[in-house]
Short mmCIF file of C-alpha atoms and ligand atoms in Angstrom, two decimals:
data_model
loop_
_atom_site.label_atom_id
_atom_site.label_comp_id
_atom_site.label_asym_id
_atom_site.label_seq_id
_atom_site.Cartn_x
_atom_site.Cartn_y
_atom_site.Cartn_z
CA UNK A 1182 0.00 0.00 0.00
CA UNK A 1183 1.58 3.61 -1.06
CA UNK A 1184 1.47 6.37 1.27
CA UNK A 1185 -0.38 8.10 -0.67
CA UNK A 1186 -3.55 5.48 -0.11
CA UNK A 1187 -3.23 5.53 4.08
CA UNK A 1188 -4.68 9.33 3.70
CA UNK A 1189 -6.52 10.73 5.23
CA UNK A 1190 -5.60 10.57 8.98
CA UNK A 1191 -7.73 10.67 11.44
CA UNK A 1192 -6.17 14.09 11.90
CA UNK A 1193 -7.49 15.29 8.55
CA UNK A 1194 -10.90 14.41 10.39
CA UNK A 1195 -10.14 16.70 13.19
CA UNK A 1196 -9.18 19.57 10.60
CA UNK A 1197 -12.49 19.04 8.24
CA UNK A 1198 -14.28 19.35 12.46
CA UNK A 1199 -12.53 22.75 12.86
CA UNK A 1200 -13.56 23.94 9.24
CA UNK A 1201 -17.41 22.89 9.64
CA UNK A 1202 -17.86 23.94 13.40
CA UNK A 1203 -20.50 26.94 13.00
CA UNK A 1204 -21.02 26.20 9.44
CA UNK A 1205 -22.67 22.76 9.44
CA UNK A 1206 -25.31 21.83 11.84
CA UNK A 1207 -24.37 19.33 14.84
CA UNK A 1208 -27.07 17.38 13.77
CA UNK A 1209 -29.19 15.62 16.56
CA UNK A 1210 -29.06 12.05 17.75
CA UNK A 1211 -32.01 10.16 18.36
CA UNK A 1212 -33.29 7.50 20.42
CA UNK A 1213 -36.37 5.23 20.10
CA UNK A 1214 -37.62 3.17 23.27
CA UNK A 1215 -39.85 0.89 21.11
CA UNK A 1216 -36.92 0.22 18.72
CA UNK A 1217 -34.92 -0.88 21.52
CA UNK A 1218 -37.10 -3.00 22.34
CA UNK A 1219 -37.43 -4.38 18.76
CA UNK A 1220 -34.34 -5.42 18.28
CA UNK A 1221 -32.98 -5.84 21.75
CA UNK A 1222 -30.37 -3.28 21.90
CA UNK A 1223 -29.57 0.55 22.85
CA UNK A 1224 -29.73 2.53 19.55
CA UNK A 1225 -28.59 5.97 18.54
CA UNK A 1226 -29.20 7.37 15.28
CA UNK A 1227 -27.13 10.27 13.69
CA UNK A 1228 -29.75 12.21 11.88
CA UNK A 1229 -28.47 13.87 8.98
CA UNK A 1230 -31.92 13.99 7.23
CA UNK A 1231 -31.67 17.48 9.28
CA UNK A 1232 -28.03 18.76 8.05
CA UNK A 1233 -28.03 21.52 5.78
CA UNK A 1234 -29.35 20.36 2.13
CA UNK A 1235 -31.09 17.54 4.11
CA UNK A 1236 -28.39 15.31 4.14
CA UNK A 1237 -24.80 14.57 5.30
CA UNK A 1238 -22.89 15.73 1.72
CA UNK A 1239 -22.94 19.16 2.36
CA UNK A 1240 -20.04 18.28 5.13
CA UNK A 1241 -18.18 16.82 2.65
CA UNK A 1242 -18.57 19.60 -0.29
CA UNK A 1243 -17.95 22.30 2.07
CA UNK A 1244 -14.65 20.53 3.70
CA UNK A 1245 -13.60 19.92 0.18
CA UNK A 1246 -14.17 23.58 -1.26
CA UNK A 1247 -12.71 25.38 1.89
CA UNK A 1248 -9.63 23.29 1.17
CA UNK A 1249 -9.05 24.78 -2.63
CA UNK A 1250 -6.92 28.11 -2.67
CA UNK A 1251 -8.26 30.94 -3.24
CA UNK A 1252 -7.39 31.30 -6.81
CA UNK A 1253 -9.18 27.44 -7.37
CA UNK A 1254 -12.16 28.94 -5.53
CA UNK A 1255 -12.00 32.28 -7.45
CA UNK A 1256 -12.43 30.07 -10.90
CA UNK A 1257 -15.70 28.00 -9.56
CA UNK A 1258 -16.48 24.36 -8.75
CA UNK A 1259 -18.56 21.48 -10.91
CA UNK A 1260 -20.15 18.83 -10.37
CA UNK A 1261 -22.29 16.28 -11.80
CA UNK A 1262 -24.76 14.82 -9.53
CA UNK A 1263 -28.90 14.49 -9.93
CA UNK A 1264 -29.27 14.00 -6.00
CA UNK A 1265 -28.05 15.10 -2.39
CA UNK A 1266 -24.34 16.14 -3.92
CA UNK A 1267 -26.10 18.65 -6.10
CA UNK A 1268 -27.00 20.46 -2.95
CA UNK A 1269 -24.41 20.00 -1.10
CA UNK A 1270 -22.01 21.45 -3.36
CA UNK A 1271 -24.59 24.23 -4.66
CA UNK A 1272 -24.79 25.09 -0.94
CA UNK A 1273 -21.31 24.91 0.18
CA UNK A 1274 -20.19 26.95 -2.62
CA UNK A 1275 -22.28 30.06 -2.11
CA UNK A 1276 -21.05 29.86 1.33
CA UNK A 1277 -17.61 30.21 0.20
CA UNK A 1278 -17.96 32.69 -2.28
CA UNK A 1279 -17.43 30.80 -5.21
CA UNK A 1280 -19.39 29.67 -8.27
CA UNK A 1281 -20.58 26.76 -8.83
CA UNK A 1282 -21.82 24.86 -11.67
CA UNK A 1283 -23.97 21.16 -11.66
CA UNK A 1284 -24.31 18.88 -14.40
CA UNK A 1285 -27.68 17.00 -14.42
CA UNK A 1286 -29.49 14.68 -16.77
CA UNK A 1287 -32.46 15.88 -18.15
CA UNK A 1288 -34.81 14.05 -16.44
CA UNK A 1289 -33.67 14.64 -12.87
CA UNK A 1290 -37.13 16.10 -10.31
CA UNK A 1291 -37.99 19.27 -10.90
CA UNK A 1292 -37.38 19.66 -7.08
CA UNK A 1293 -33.82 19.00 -7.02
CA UNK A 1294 -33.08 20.89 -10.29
CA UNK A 1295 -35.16 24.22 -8.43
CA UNK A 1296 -33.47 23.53 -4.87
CA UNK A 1297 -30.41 23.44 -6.58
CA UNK A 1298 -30.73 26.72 -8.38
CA UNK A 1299 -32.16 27.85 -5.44
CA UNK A 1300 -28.55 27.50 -3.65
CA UNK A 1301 -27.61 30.09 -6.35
CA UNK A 1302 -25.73 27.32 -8.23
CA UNK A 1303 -26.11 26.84 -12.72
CA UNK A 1304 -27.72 23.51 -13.74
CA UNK A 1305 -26.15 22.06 -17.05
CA UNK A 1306 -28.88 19.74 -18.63
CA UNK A 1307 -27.23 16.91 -20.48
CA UNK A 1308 -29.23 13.61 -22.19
CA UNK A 1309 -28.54 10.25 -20.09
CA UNK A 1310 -28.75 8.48 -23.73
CA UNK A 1311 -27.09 10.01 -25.75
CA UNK A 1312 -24.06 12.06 -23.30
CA UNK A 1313 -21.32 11.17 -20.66
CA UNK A 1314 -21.39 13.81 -18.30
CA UNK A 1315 -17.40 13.11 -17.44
CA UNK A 1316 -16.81 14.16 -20.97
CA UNK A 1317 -19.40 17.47 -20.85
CA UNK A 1318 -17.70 18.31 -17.36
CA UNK A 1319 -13.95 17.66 -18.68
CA UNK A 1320 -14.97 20.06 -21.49
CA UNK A 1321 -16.01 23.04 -18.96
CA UNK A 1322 -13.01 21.86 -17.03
CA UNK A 1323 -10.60 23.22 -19.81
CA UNK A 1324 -12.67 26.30 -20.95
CA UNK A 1325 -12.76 27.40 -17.62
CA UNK A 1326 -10.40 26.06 -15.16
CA UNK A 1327 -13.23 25.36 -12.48
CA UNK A 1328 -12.74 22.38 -10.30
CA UNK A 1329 -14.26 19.19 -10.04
CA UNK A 1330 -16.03 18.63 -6.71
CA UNK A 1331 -16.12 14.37 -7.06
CA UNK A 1332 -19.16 12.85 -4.74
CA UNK A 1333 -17.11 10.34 -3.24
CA UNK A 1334 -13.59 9.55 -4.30
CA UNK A 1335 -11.74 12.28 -2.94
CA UNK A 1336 -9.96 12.54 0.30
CA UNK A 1337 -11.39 15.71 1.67
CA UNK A 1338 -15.14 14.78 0.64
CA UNK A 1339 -13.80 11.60 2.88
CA UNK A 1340 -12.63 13.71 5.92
CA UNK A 1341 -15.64 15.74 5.29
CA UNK A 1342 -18.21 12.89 5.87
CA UNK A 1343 -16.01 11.47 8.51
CA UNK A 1344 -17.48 14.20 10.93
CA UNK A 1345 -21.15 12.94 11.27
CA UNK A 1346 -19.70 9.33 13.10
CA UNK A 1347 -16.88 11.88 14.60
CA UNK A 1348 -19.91 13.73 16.48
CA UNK A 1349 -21.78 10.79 17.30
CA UNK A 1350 -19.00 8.80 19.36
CA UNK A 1351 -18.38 12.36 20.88
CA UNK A 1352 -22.06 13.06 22.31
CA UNK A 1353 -22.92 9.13 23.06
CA UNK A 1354 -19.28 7.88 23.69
CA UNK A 1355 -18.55 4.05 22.81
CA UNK A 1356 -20.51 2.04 20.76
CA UNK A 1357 -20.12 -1.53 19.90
CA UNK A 1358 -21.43 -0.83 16.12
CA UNK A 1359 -21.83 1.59 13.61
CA UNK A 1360 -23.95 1.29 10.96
CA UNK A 1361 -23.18 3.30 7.45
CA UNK A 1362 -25.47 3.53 4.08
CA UNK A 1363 -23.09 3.06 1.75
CA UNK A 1364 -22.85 3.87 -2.25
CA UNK A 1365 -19.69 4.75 -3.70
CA UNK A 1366 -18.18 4.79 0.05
CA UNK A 1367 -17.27 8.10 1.04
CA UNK A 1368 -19.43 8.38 4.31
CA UNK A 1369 -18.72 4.51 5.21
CA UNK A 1370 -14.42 5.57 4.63
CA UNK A 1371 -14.96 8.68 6.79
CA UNK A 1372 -17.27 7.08 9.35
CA UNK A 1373 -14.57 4.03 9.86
CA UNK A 1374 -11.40 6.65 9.84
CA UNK A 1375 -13.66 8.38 12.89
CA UNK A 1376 -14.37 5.45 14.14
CA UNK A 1377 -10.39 4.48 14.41
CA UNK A 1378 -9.77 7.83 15.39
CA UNK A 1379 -12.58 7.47 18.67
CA UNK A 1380 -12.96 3.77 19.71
CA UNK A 1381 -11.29 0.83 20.43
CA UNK A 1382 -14.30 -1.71 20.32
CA UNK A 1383 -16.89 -0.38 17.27
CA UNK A 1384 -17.11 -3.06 14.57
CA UNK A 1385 -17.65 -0.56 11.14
CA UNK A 1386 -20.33 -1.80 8.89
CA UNK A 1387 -21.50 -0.35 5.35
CA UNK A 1388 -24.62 -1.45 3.97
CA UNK A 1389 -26.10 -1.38 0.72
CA UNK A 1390 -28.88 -2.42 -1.42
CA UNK A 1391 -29.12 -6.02 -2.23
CA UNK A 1392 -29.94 -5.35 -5.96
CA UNK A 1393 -26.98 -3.49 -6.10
CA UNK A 1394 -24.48 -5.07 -3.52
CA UNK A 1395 -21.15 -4.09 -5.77
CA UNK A 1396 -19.15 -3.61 -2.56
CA UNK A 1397 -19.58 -6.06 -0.65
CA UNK A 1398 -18.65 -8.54 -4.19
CA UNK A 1399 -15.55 -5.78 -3.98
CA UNK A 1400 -15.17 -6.54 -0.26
CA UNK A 1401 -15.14 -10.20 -0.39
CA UNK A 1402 -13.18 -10.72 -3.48
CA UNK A 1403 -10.46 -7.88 -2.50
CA UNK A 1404 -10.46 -6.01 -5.66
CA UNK A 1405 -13.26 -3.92 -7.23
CA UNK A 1406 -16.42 -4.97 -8.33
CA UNK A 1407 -17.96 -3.51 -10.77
CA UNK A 1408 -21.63 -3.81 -11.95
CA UNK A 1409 -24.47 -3.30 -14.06
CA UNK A 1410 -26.61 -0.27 -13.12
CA UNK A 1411 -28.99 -2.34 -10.41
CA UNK A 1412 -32.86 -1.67 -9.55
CA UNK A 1413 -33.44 -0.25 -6.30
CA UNK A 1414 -35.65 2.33 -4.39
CA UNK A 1415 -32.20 3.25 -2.33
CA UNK A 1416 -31.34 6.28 -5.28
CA UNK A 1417 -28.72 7.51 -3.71
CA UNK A 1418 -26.40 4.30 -3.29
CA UNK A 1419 -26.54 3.19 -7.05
CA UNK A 1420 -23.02 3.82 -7.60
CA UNK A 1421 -21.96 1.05 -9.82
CA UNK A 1422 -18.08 0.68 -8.31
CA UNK A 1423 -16.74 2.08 -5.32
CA UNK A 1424 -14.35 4.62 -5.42
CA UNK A 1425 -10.04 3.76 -5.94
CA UNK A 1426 -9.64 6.16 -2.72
CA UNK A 1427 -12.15 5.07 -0.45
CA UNK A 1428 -11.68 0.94 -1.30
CA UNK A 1429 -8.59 0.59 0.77
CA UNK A 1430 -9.96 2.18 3.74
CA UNK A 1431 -13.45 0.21 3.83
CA UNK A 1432 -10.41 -2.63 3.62
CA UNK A 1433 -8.79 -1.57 6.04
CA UNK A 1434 -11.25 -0.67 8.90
CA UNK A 1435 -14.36 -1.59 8.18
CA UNK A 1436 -15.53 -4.79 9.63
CA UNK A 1437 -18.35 -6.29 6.68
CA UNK A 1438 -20.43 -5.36 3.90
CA UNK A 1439 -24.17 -5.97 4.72
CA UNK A 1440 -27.18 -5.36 2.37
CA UNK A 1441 -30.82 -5.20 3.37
CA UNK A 1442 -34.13 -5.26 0.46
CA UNK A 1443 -36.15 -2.45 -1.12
CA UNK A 1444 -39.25 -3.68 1.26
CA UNK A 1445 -37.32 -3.70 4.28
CA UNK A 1446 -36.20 -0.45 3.50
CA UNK A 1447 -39.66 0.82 3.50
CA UNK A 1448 -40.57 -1.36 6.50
CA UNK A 1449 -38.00 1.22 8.08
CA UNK A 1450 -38.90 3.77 6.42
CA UNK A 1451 -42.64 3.78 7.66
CA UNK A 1452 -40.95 3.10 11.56
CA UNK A 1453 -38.89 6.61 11.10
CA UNK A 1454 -42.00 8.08 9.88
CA UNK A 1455 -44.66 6.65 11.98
CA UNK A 1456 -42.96 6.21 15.41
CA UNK A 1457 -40.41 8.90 15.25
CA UNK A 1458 -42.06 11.29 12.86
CA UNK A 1459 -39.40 12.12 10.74
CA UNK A 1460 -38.99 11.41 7.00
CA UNK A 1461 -35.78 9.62 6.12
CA UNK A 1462 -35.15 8.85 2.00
CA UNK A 1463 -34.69 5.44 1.04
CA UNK A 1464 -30.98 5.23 1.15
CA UNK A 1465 -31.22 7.35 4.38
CA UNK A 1466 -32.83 4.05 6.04
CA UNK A 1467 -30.13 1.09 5.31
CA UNK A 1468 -28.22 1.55 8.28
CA UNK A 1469 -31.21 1.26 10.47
CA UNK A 1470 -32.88 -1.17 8.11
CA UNK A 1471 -30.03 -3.82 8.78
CA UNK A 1472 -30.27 -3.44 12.36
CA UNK A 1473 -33.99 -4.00 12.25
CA UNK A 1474 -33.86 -6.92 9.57
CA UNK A 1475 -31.69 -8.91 11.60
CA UNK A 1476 -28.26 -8.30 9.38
CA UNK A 1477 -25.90 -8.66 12.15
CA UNK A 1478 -25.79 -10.73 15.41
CA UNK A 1479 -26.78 -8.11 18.28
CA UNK A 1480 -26.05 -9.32 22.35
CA UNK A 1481 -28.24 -7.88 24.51
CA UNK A 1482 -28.03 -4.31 25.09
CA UNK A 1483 -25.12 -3.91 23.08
CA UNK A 1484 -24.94 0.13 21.76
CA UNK A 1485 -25.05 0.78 18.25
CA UNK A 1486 -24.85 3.57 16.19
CA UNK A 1487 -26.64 4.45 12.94
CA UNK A 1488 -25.74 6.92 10.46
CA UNK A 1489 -29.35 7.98 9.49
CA UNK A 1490 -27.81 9.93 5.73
CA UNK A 1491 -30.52 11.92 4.22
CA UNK A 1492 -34.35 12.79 4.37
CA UNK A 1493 -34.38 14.41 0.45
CA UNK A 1494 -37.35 12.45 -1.20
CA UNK A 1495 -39.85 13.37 -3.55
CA UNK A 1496 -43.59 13.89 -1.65
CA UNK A 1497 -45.42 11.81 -3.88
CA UNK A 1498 -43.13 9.23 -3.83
CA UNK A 1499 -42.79 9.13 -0.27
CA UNK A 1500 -46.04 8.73 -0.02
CA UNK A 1501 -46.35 5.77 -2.36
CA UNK A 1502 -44.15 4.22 -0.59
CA UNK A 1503 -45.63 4.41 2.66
CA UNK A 1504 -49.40 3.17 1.39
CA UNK A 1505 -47.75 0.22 -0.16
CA UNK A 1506 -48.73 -2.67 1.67
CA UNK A 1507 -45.46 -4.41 3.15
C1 PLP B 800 -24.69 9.97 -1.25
C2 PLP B 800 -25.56 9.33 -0.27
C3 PLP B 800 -25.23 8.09 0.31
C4 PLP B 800 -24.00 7.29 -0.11
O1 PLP B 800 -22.81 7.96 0.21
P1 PLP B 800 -21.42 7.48 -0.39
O2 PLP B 800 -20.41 8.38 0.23
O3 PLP B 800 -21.50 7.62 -1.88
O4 PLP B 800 -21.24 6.06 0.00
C5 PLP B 800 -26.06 7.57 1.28
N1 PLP B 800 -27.18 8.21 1.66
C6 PLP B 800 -27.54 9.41 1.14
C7 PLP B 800 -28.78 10.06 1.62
C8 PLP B 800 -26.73 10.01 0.16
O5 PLP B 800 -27.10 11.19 -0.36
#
């Protein structure tokens, strides 16, 4: 392993901390007595459904952009992204003063496209068909010299998302688990680097949608996986390979690769909604979802910890999903 792959440090964690104290919201952690119960052990869940953008990626967009100089900042950031990264980035760079520029497909919700905008931030359209976005992107890369904000693979977008477990161990202290939604593997890196960084005991897990379970393939076979774009309600962990930076790490530190189904995801999804009113997004639930679902062994009254990622879902959608019968 190069040097170059053992980065970040738990250190870079602490300095990502510094740059989002006052900026990003300590987001709450909450506690349900009746899912306890359920499962037979002590529970916290990291809510980022209530970060800024309504979900965790704004930590690492704004850790990334505050790292550029000034000069990168003063030429703009891109990035392509039809979900919670749009945001995040949109957000993070108005708060920084720069510009900021997102490449969507054509058919991405109306809702994201206007909340996006609505962060101040240009929307590209491009056709999912008939364009590749990398080569649309590259293209305003050399016209313009703005930088390329990546949604995963990237070592301060890494040290960024670290900071949601880094608060979590802080407020509840040790845990025996952690739980991680996991797509291309950013949040699971940063949330095992804060985990190293914080406890001696907590057994990392990432989990991700069965239909598309490219990681934990990656995981077991020690090299990376990649696959065919897979069917899932969990939009926002669809990533078809994880990333070359955030691989070793998961390798390193993290513990197993879980998945859970699209209708236990909504069986979860109803809980957050029905017993602890709040609305968490598909991917948001996997975390919780495997603890629920019976994914890993739990002792009694062991204390786990659940990143809870995002709460960005369409209404109408939402809604579907919580009449459907399951
Ligand atoms: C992006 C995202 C994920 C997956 O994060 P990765 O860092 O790509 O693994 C999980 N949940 C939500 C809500 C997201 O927006």
């Amino acid at each position: 392993m190069t040097l170059e792959s053992l980065k970040p440090t738990y250190a870079d964690v602490c300095l990502a901390s510094q740059r989002l104290a006052g900026v990003a919201h300590r987001t709450p952690v909450l506690t349900s007595q009746t899912f306890n119960d359920m499962v037979g052990a002590q529970v916290f869940f990291k809510c980022e459904q209530f970060q800024r953008g309504g979900a965790f990626k704004f930590r690492g967009a704004y850790n990334a952009i505050a790292a550029l100089t000034e000069l990168q900042r003063a030429a703009g950031v891109l990035a392509y992204s039809s979900g919670n990264h749009a945001q995040g980035v949109a957000l993070a760079a108005r708060l920084l003063g720069a510009k900021a520029t997102i490449i969507m497909p054509s058919d991405a919700p109306e809702s994201k496209v206007k909340a996006t905008r609505g962060y101040g931030a240009e929307v590209i359209h491009y056709d999912r068909a008939t364009e590749d976005r990398t080569v649309i992107a590259l293209d305003i890369q050399k016209r313009t010299g703005m930088v390329l904000v990546p949604p995963f693979d990237d070592h301060n977008i890494i040290s960024g998302q670290a900071t949601a477990a880094k608060e979590l161990f802080e407020e509840v202290g040790e845990l025996d688990a952690l739980m991680v939604c996991l797509g291309g593997g950013g949040l699971l890196a940063g949330s095992a680097l804060a985990a190293s960084g914080l406890s001696s005991t907590c057994k990392v897990y990432g989990v991700e949608p069965e239909a598309g379970n490219d990681v934990q393939q990656s995981f077991k076979s020690g090299s990376i996986v990649r696959i065919d774009p897979p069917q899932s309600i969990a939009d926002g962990a669809l990533t078809l390979a994880v990333g070359e930076k955030t691989f070793p790490i998961i390798q390193r530190l993290v513990t197993d690769i879980l998945t859970v189904t699209d209708e236990q995801l909504i069986q979860t999804m109803k809980f957050f909604a029905e017993r602890m009113n709040t609305v968490v997004e598909p991917t948001g639930c996997l975390g919780a979802a495997a603890v629920q679902h019976g994914a890993i062994k739990i002792k009694p009254n062991q204390r786990i910890g659940v990143i809870v990622s995002g709460g960005n879902v369409d209404l109408l959608t939402y809604s579907r999903y919580l009449s459907m019968p399951i």
